[in-house]
Backbone as JSON, one array per atom type, in Angstrom:
{
  "sequence": "XXXXXXXXXXXXXXXXXXXXXXXXXXXXXXXXXXXXXXXXXXXXXXXXXXXXXXXXXXXXXXXXXXXXXXXXXXXXXXXXXXXXXXXXXXXXXXXXXXXXXXXXXXXXX",
  "N": [[54.0, 5.4, 34.63], [55.33, 6.19, 32.28], [57.92, 5.27, 33.14], [57.33, 2.65, 33.36], [56.67, 2.14, 30.61], [59.49, 2.83, 29.65], [60.94, 0.69, 30.67], [60.3, -1.83, 30.28], [59.28, -4.58, 27.66], [57.61, -4.11, 24.8], [56.32, -6.55, 24.13], [55.66, -7.81, 26.06], [52.81, -9.22, 28.07], [52.01, -8.18, 30.45], [52.96, -5.86, 30.25], [51.46, -4.48, 28.39], [49.02, -4.41, 29.46], [49.17, -3.14, 31.96], [49.46, -0.35, 30.38], [47.52, 0.04, 28.99], [46.01, 0.03, 31.24], [46.33, 1.94, 32.76], [46.2, 4.32, 31.02], [43.51, 4.34, 31.3], [42.5, 5.27, 33.2], [44.1, 7.55, 33.73], [42.75, 9.12, 31.59], [40.06, 8.85, 32.72], [39.58, 10.19, 34.97], [40.81, 12.9, 34.23], [38.49, 13.09, 32.62], [36.35, 13.11, 34.53], [37.09, 15.19, 36.13], [37.07, 17.19, 34.75], [34.36, 17.39, 33.62], [33.18, 17.97, 36.61], [34.03, 20.8, 37.3], [32.78, 21.64, 34.74], [30.06, 21.67, 35.71], [30.03, 22.79, 38.02], [30.5, 25.33, 37.36], [28.17, 25.87, 35.88], [26.08, 25.1, 37.62], [26.65, 27.69, 39.34], [26.19, 29.47, 37.87], [23.16, 29.22, 37.59], [20.04, 30.35, 36.78], [16.68, 30.93, 38.16], [17.74, 30.81, 40.47], [19.96, 29.33, 42.15], [22.06, 26.06, 41.54], [22.25, 22.89, 43.13], [25.38, 21.55, 42.04], [25.67, 18.56, 40.54], [27.87, 16.19, 41.17], [28.58, 14.03, 41.49], [27.28, 12.71, 39.45], [29.3, 13.58, 37.3], [31.44, 12.33, 38.16], [30.52, 9.87, 37.84], [30.51, 9.83, 34.97], [33.04, 10.18, 34.26], [34.4, 7.63, 35.12], [32.89, 5.82, 32.95], [33.69, 6.61, 30.85], [36.42, 6.13, 31.14], [36.55, 3.35, 31.83], [35.45, 2.54, 29.09], [37.64, 3.37, 27.43], [39.44, 1.54, 28.69], [38.3, -0.81, 27.73], [38.09, -0.9, 24.79], [40.95, -0.7, 24.45], [41.99, -2.74, 25.38], [40.77, -4.45, 24.2], [42.15, -3.84, 21.41], [44.57, -4.76, 21.76], [44.38, -7.2, 22.27], [44.03, -8.04, 19.64], [41.08, -8.09, 18.83], [39.72, -5.75, 18.39], [37.19, -4.59, 16.08], [35.14, -2.74, 13.62], [32.67, -3.92, 14.32], [32.95, -4.91, 17.01], [33.99, -2.94, 17.91], [31.99, -1.19, 17.92], [29.7, -2.31, 19.1], [30.43, -2.25, 21.6], [30.93, 0.01, 22.29], [27.92, 1.12, 22.07], [26.82, -0.46, 23.97], [28.07, 0.95, 26.24], [26.95, 3.43, 25.93], [23.89, 2.83, 25.95], [23.89, 2.18, 28.74], [24.56, 4.96, 30.13], [22.08, 5.99, 29.34], [20.3, 4.53, 30.59], [20.96, 5.22, 33.14], [20.73, 7.93, 33.4], [18.06, 8.13, 32.93], [14.88, 9.6, 34.08], [12.73, 8.55, 36.29], [9.84, 7.74, 35.78], [6.25, 9.54, 36.0], [4.42, 8.3, 38.42], [1.3, 6.23, 37.99], [-2.53, 6.25, 38.63]],
  "CA": [[53.62, 4.96, 33.18], [56.42, 6.05, 31.67], [58.68, 4.23, 33.85], [57.12, 1.27, 32.64], [57.33, 2.02, 29.03], [60.87, 2.54, 29.14], [61.97, -0.44, 31.22], [59.42, -3.09, 29.81], [59.11, -5.05, 26.56], [56.48, -3.56, 24.35], [55.39, -7.54, 23.49], [55.12, -8.54, 27.33], [51.22, -8.77, 28.32], [51.6, -7.32, 31.81], [53.19, -4.38, 30.06], [50.47, -3.64, 27.71], [48.08, -4.39, 30.31], [49.61, -1.98, 32.7], [49.62, 0.69, 29.65], [46.06, 0.26, 29.16], [44.91, 0.47, 32.53], [46.88, 3.37, 33.21], [45.68, 5.5, 30.07], [42.23, 4.42, 31.43], [42.48, 5.74, 35.02], [44.04, 9.31, 33.6], [41.36, 9.6, 30.75], [38.71, 8.95, 33.3], [40.2, 11.54, 36.0], [40.42, 14.35, 33.29], [37.18, 13.61, 32.07], [35.53, 13.59, 35.36], [37.72, 16.52, 36.55], [36.33, 18.19, 33.32], [32.75, 17.3, 34.21], [32.86, 18.3, 37.69], [34.54, 22.04, 36.76], [31.79, 22.27, 34.2], [28.74, 21.59, 36.55], [30.27, 23.32, 39.3], [30.05, 26.73, 36.62], [27.01, 25.91, 35.42], [25.39, 25.36, 38.9], [26.85, 29.0, 39.92], [25.19, 30.71, 36.9], [21.81, 28.8, 37.02], [18.84, 31.49, 37.26], [16.31, 32.15, 38.76], [18.03, 30.44, 41.53], [21.15, 28.22, 42.21], [21.15, 24.79, 42.23], [23.23, 21.96, 43.55], [26.07, 20.8, 41.2], [25.62, 17.52, 40.47], [29.13, 16.14, 41.12], [28.56, 12.23, 41.6], [26.8, 12.26, 38.01], [30.42, 13.87, 36.42], [32.18, 10.95, 38.45], [30.48, 8.41, 37.06], [30.47, 9.67, 33.88], [34.57, 9.93, 34.2], [34.12, 6.31, 35.19], [32.26, 4.8, 32.34], [34.79, 6.58, 29.81], [37.75, 4.95, 31.73], [35.93, 1.69, 31.78], [35.0, 2.48, 27.97], [38.97, 3.19, 27.12], [40.06, 0.45, 29.15], [37.87, -2.29, 26.96], [39.0, -0.76, 23.63], [42.04, -0.42, 24.57], [42.53, -3.97, 25.65], [40.21, -5.41, 22.37], [42.83, -3.82, 20.23], [45.59, -5.52, 22.48], [44.68, -9.2, 21.28], [43.72, -7.93, 17.96], [40.03, -8.45, 18.29], [39.01, -4.74, 17.62], [37.18, -4.2, 14.63], [34.05, -1.81, 13.62], [31.59, -4.46, 14.72], [33.21, -5.15, 18.03], [34.26, -1.38, 18.91], [30.65, -0.4, 17.88], [29.05, -2.88, 20.51], [31.28, -2.19, 23.3], [30.57, 2.13, 22.53], [26.37, 0.93, 22.24], [26.43, -0.93, 25.68], [28.01, 2.21, 27.4], [25.61, 4.4, 25.49], [22.59, 2.43, 26.29], [24.18, 2.21, 30.36], [24.29, 6.17, 30.08], [20.76, 6.57, 28.68], [19.41, 4.2, 31.93], [21.0, 5.67, 33.87], [20.25, 9.61, 33.51], [16.42, 8.53, 32.8], [14.36, 10.25, 34.91], [12.06, 8.05, 36.27], [8.3, 7.98, 35.33], [5.44, 9.46, 36.96], [3.16, 6.79, 38.7], [-0.27, 6.35, 37.27], [-3.17, 5.45, 39.77]],
  "C": [[54.53, 5.27, 31.97], [57.81, 5.36, 31.92], [58.24, 2.98, 33.29], [57.06, 1.29, 31.2], [58.88, 2.01, 28.57], [61.57, 1.39, 29.54], [61.16, -2.02, 30.86], [59.57, -3.08, 28.04], [57.85, -4.75, 26.28], [55.45, -5.13, 24.39], [54.82, -8.18, 24.88], [53.37, -8.26, 27.69], [50.9, -7.92, 28.97], [51.74, -6.3, 31.14], [52.2, -3.67, 29.31], [49.49, -3.6, 28.79], [48.23, -3.23, 31.25], [49.53, -0.64, 31.93], [48.36, 0.83, 29.52], [45.51, 0.8, 30.22], [45.25, 1.97, 33.11], [46.65, 4.75, 32.64], [44.18, 5.59, 30.31], [42.15, 5.26, 32.39], [43.13, 7.02, 34.14], [42.85, 9.77, 32.94], [39.91, 9.87, 31.54], [39.16, 10.19, 34.58], [39.94, 12.42, 35.31], [39.17, 14.56, 32.83], [36.54, 13.95, 33.33], [35.99, 14.97, 36.15], [36.99, 17.63, 35.86], [35.15, 18.75, 33.97], [32.63, 18.03, 35.57], [32.69, 20.12, 37.59], [33.23, 22.64, 35.81], [30.74, 22.32, 34.9], [29.02, 22.6, 37.56], [29.98, 25.1, 38.68], [28.97, 26.64, 36.6], [25.96, 26.0, 36.34], [25.75, 26.57, 39.3], [26.22, 29.93, 39.2], [23.75, 30.67, 36.42], [21.12, 30.06, 37.5], [17.4, 30.58, 36.9], [17.35, 31.97, 40.43], [19.26, 29.49, 41.31], [20.91, 27.14, 42.39], [22.45, 24.12, 42.66], [24.02, 21.24, 42.15], [25.92, 19.14, 41.47], [27.3, 16.3, 40.08], [29.62, 14.59, 40.5], [28.35, 11.62, 39.7], [28.07, 12.4, 36.84], [31.4, 12.91, 36.49], [32.4, 9.84, 37.69], [30.65, 8.19, 35.5], [32.53, 9.49, 33.45], [34.57, 8.31, 34.36], [33.82, 5.46, 34.2], [33.26, 5.26, 31.09], [36.23, 6.15, 30.06], [37.35, 3.83, 30.95], [36.02, 1.54, 29.88], [36.49, 2.12, 26.78], [39.86, 1.97, 27.23], [39.63, -0.91, 27.97], [38.31, -2.23, 25.34], [40.16, -0.98, 23.56], [42.7, -2.29, 24.8], [42.24, -5.25, 24.2], [41.16, -5.31, 21.47], [44.06, -4.43, 20.65], [45.33, -6.62, 21.7], [43.9, -9.29, 20.4], [42.33, -8.34, 17.84], [39.17, -6.96, 18.35], [38.75, -4.5, 16.02], [35.76, -3.18, 14.98], [32.78, -1.95, 14.74], [31.77, -4.55, 15.93], [32.97, -3.68, 18.95], [32.64, -0.87, 18.7], [29.67, -1.26, 18.79], [28.87, -2.51, 21.61], [30.25, -0.39, 23.75], [29.05, 2.13, 22.77], [26.14, 0.59, 23.26], [26.82, -0.01, 26.16], [27.14, 2.99, 26.93], [24.22, 4.09, 26.1], [22.84, 2.01, 28.3], [23.89, 3.7, 30.46], [23.1, 6.79, 30.25], [20.01, 5.87, 29.6], [19.52, 5.03, 32.76], [20.64, 7.21, 34.46], [18.72, 9.3, 33.43], [15.8, 8.89, 34.11], [13.2, 8.93, 35.35], [10.61, 8.55, 36.37], [7.35, 8.33, 36.46], [4.56, 8.63, 37.61], [1.83, 7.08, 38.2], [-1.03, 5.73, 38.48], [-3.35, 6.18, 40.58]]
}
């Protein structure tokens, strides 16, 4: 990413897209690694018995955060980011997270 920043004109659309994409991937990796580390620690400290860590959930959240950063970054790059559009994008990701983490209801009948 540093090479790209030093060698490209910041007004080129490809350079802007590459910087936004690289930033989104970097942030997604950091969030996923932090989520896995925290979940592993919490799983080891669980009482009265140890539980299995939910690594896939932490990685999924990292991917979601990276996609959110990419969407907001691209909206900002095309000058389409406002409080309203940003709110709708964030609300969509929050709703997706709520749906994905909801536990299935018990069957009746």
